[in-house]
Structures are given as C-alpha cells and as structure tokens.
Coordinates of C-alpha atoms in Angstrom, one line a residue:
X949 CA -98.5 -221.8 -20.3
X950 CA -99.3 -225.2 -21.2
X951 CA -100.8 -227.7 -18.0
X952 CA -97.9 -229.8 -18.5
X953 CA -96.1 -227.2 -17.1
X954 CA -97.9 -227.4 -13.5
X955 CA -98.6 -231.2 -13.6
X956 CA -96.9 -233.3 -11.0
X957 CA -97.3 -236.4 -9.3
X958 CA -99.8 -237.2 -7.1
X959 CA -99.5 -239.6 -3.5
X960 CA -101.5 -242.4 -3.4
X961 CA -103.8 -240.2 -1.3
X962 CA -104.2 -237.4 -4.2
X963 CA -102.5 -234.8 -2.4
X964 CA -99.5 -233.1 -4.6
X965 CA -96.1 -233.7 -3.1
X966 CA -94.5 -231.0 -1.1
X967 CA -91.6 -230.4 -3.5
X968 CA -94.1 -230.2 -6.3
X969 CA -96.8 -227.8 -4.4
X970 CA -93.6 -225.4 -4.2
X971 CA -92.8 -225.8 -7.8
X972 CA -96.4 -225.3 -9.0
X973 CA -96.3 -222.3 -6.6
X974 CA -93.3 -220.8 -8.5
X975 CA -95.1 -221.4 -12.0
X976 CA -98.0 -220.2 -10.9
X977 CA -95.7 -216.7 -9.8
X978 CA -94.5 -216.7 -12.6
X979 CA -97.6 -216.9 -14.6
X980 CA -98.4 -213.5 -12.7
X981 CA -95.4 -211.7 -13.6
X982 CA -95.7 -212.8 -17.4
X983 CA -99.3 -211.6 -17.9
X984 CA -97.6 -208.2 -17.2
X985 CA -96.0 -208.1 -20.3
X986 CA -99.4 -209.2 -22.3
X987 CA -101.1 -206.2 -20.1
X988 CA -98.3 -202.9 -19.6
X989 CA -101.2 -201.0 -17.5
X990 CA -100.9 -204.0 -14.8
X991 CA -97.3 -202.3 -13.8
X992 CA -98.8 -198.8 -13.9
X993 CA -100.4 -199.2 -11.0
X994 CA -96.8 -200.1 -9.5
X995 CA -95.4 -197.1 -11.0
X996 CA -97.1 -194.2 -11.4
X997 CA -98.9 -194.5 -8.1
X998 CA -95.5 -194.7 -6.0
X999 CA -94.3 -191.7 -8.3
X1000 CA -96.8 -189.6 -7.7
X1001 CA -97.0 -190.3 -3.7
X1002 CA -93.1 -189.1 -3.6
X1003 CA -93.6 -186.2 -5.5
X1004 CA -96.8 -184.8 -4.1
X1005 CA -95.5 -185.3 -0.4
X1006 CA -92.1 -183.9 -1.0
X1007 CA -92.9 -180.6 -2.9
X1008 CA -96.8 -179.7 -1.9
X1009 CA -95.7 -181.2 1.9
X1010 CA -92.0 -180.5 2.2
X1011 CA -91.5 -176.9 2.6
X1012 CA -94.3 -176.3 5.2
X1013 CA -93.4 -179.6 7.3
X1014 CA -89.3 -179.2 7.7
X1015 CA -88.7 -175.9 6.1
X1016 CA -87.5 -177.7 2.7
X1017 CA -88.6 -180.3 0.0
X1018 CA -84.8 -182.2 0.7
X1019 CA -85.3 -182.1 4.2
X1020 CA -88.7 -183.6 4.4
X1021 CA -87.8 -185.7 1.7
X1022 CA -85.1 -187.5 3.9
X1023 CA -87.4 -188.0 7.1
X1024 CA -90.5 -189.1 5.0
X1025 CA -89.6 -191.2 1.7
X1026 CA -89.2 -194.4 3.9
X1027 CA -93.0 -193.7 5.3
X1028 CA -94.1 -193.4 1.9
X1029 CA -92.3 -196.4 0.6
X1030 CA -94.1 -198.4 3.7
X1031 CA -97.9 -196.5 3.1
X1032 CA -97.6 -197.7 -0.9
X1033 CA -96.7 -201.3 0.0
X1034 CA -100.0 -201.8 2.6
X1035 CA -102.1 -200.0 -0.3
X1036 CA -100.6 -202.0 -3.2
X1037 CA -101.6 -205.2 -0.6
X1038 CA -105.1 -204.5 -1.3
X1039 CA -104.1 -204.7 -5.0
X1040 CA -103.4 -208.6 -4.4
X1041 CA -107.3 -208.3 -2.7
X1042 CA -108.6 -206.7 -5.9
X1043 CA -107.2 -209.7 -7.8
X1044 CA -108.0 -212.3 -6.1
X1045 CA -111.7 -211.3 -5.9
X1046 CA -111.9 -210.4 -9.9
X1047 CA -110.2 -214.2 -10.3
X1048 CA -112.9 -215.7 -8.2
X1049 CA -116.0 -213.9 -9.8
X1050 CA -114.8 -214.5 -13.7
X1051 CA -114.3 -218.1 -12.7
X1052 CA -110.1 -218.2 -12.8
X1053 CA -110.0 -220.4 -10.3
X1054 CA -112.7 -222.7 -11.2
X1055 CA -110.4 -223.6 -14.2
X1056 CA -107.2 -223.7 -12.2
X1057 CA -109.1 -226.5 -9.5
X1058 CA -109.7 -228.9 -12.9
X1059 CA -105.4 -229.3 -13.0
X1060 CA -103.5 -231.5 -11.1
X1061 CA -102.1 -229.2 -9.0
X1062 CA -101.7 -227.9 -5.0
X1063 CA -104.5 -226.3 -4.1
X1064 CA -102.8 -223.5 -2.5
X1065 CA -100.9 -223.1 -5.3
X1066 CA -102.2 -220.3 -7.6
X1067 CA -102.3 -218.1 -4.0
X1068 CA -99.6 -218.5 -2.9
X1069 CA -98.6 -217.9 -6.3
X1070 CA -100.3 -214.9 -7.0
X1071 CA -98.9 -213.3 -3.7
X1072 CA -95.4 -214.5 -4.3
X1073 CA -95.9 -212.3 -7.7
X1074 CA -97.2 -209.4 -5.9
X1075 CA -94.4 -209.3 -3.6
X1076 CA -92.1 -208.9 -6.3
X1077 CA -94.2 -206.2 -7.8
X1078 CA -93.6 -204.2 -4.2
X1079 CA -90.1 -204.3 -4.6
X1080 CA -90.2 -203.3 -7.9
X1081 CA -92.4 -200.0 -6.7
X1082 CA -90.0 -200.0 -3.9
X1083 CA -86.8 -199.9 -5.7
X1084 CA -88.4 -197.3 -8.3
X1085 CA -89.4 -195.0 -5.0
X1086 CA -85.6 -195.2 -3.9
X1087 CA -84.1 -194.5 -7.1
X1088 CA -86.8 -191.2 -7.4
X1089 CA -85.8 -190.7 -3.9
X1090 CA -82.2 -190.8 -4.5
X1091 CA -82.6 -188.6 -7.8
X1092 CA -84.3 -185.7 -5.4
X1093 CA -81.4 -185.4 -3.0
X1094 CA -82.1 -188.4 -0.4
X1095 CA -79.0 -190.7 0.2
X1096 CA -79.1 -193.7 2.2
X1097 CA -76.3 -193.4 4.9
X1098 CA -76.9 -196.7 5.9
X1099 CA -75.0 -198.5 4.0
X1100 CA -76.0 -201.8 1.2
X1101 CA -76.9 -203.9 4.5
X1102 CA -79.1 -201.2 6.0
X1103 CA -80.7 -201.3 2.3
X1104 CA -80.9 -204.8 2.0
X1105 CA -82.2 -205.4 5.5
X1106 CA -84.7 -202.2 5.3
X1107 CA -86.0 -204.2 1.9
X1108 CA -86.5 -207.3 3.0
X1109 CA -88.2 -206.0 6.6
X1110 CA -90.8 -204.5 4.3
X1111 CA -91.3 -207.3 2.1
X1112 CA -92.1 -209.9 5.1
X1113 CA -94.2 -207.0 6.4
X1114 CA -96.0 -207.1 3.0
X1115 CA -96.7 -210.8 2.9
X1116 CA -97.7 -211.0 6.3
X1117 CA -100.5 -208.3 5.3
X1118 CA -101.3 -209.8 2.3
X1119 CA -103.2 -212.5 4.2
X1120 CA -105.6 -210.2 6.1
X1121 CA -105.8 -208.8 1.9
X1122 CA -106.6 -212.6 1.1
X1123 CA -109.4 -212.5 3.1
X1124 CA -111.0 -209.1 2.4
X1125 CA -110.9 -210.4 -1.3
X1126 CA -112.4 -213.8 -0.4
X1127 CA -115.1 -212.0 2.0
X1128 CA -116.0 -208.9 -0.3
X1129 CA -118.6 -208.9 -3.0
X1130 CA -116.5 -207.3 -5.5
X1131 CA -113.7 -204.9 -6.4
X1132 CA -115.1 -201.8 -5.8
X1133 CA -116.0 -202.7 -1.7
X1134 CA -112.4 -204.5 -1.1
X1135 CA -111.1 -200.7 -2.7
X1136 CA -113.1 -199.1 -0.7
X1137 CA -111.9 -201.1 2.7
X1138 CA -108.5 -200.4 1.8
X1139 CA -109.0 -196.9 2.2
X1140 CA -111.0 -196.9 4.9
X1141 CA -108.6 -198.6 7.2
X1142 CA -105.1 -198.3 5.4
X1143 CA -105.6 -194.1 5.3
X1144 CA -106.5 -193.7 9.4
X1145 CA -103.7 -196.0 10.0
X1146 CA -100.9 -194.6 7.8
X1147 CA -101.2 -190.9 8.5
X1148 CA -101.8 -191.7 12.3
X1149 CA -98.1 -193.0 12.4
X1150 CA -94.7 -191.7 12.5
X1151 CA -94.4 -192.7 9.1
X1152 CA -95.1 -188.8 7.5
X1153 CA -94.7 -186.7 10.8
X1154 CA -93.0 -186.7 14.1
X1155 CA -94.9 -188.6 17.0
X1156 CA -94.1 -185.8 19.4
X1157 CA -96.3 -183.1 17.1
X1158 CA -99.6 -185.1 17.8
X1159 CA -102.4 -184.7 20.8
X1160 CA -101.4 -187.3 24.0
X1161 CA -103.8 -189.3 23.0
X1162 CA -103.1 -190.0 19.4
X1163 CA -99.4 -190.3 20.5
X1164 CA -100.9 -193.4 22.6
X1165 CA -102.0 -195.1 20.0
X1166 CA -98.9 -193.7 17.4
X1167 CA -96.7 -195.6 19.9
X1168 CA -98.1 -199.2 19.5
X1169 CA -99.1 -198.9 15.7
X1170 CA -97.5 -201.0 13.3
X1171 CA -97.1 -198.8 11.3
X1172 CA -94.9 -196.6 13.4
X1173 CA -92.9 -199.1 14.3
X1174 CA -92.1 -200.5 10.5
X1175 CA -91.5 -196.9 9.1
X1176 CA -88.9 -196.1 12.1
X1177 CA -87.2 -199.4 11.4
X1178 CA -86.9 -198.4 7.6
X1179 CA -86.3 -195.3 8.5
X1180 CA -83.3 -196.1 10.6
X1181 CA -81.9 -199.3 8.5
X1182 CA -82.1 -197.0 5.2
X1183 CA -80.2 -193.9 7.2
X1184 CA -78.4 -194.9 10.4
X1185 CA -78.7 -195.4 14.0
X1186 CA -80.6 -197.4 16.4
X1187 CA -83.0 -199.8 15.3
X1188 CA -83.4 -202.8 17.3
X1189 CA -86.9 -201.9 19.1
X1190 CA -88.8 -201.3 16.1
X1191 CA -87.5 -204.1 13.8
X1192 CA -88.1 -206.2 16.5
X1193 CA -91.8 -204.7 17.2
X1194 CA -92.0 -204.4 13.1
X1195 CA -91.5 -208.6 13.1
X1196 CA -94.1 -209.0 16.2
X1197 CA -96.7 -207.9 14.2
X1198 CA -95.8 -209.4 10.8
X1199 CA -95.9 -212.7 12.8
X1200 CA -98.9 -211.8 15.0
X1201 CA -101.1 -210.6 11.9
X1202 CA -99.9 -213.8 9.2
X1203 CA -101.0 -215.6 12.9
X1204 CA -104.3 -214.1 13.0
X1205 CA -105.0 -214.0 9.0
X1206 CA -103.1 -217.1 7.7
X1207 CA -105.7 -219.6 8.6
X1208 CA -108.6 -217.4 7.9
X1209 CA -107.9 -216.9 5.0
X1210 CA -106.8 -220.2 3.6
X1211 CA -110.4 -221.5 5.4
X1212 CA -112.4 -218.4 3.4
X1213 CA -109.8 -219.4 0.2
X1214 CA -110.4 -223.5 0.8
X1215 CA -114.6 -222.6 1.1
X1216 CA -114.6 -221.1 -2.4
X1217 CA -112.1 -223.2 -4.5

C-alpha cells in the first residue's frame, strides 16, 4: 500500500472530509485483511480455534448433556458461535496494543489521514474475520448433523445480530488494549471476564438446570439473551424478547465504551 492510496483532501481547518475519513477507513480494512495473506497463521486463530470449540463441546459434552453428540449439537452450536466471537473480540485488543507498542501508529499519525481511521479500520477487518469463523462454525455444524430450520432470513438475521453484537464489544476490547500494558494482560482479562460470563449463560446449558441465584443473574446476562436470539433466528420460533434485549445491550455497551475508548485511543495517537 502506497500513501497515495489513503491521501485525501483536507478542509481549511485540517480535518479530513467525512466522505474521505470513510474511504481511508475502508483502505485501512482492507490493509488488515491483505496482511493475511502475507501472514497464513493470522487466520488460524479464526479457524482452528472455532473448530476445535465445536468439536470438543459436541463429542466430549454431547452425550452426557442431552443423551447425544446431534442432540447437543443442535441446542449448543449457536452458543458456541456467540462465546468464539466475544473471545476473538479480544483478538482485535491484542492487536491494537502490539500496534501501539512497535510504534504502527506513530507511522500511520505522519499521513494525511482521519485519525480514527486505522481503528475503525482495523475493527471493520475483524468483524469480517468473525463472520468468516462464523460461517466456518456453521458449515462444521451443518456437516455434524445440525440444520438450520430457520430459513436464509433466520440465517441472515441471526448473522448480522452477532456481528453488531461484535462491534459493539469491540469497543470495551478497544479500550482494554489502549489501557493494558501488553499482550499477555489484555489475554489474560479476556479470560477472566469472557469465561465467567459465557458459561454462566444459556448459551451451553439450559437456564432452568442452574441454582435460583445464578438463574438471577442468567436472566439479565447478555449473553443469554444473544445466544437465545441466535438460537431461535437460526432454528425457529419466538424471538422478539431476546433480539430486542440482545440490541439493548449492543447499544448500551458501544454507549458506555465508544467514547472511552476513542478518548484512551485520541490520548495515545
């Protein structure tokens, strides 16, 4: 990529034109998704991890959980499809922080560019990396015996729940990678909170199975409430509750996050 690829006029001011900031965004996406083919491994992460979390759960899980692998498999795939995106979320953290410590955006600042640009960027590139793990879960899922009864809209409308989901994490990702001192601690958050969150939710095992008081908190987590609306888009039935919840706290979290990060992002480049 050469810089007259992201150089655009400027207002009289020096800020970068709207239309332009979007552009420079797109190229700078783009510069993300290229690098992948420069560097295979970058997609493994994307691929054998999403594998590897469909396989363990249905055949070590599946029998002991509903009696049979296929069985499980149809009730829990959509969970694991929604705990993979949150974790590969952190992966956008983990990038962001190595970019600001070797000095990546200290480069980037010296073009003529949006400032926001290569973030938004590099999130609009890992978003598209989720649907590829995404899509790849499916397609393992559907080669196992699950079948989406839902219909292409259910699909379609299960997919893009997820993926405004995603980037509404990514922010509060953003700013653990701003705030954390290097790779290893923003991993090591990730798991922290993600894990507690994930397998305290409907997303592997039926609310009703847990103590009251866990089903308390099952009932209000996010997490819950996206993995039932995925659940249901992807096989039928009624959905309207959790999507609705599922996009209260996509909105309420970018709320929170959004300017917190960009303030933490702004302090550093």
């Amino acid at each position: 990529m050469t810089a007259t690829t992201i150089t655009a006029p400027v207002t009289e001011s020096g800020r970068v034109r709207p239309l332009d900031g979007l552009r420079q965004t797109f190229t700078m996406a783009w510069r993300s998704l290229v690098a992948v083919k420069h560097n295979p491994l970058e997609l493994v992460d994307y691929s054998i991890t999403p594998i590897m979390f469909v396989f363990l759960f249905t055949y070590v899980l599946g029998g002991q959980m509903a009696g049979s692998p296929e069985a499980y498999l149809k009730y829990a795939l959509p969970g694991i499809i929604v705990q993979n995106t949150l974790f590969m979320t952190m992966y956008t953290a983990m990038a962001l922080n190595t970019d600001l410590t070797k000095g990546v955006f200290d480069r980037l600042r010296s073009l003529p560019i949006a400032r926001s640009a290569p973030l938004i960027g590099r999130i609009t590139a890992d978003l598209a990396k989720h649907v590829w793990a995404l899509l790849l879960m499916i397609g393992l899922g559907l080669l196992l015996g699950f079948r989406i009864t839902g219909g292409l809209d259910g699909f379609l409308l299960g997919t893009l729940l997820v993926v405004v989901f995603a980037a509404a994490v990514s922010w509060g990702a953003v700013l653990i990678g701003m705030l954390a001192g290097d790779a290893e601690k923003v991993q090591a958050f990730a798991f922290t909170l993600i894990f507690p969150i994930t397998f305290t939710s409907s997303a592997f095992v039926v609310v009703d199975t847990m103590p009251g008081w866990l089903q308390a908190w099952s009932d209000v987590n996010p997490v819950t409430h996206l993995s039932d609306a995925f659940r249901g888009l992807l096989l039928g039935g009624p959905v309207a509750e959790p999507v609705l919840w599922s996009l209260v706290w996509a909105a309420g979290i970018a709320l929170v996050f959004y300017p917190l990060a960009m303030r933490a992002y702004r302090a550093k480049v």
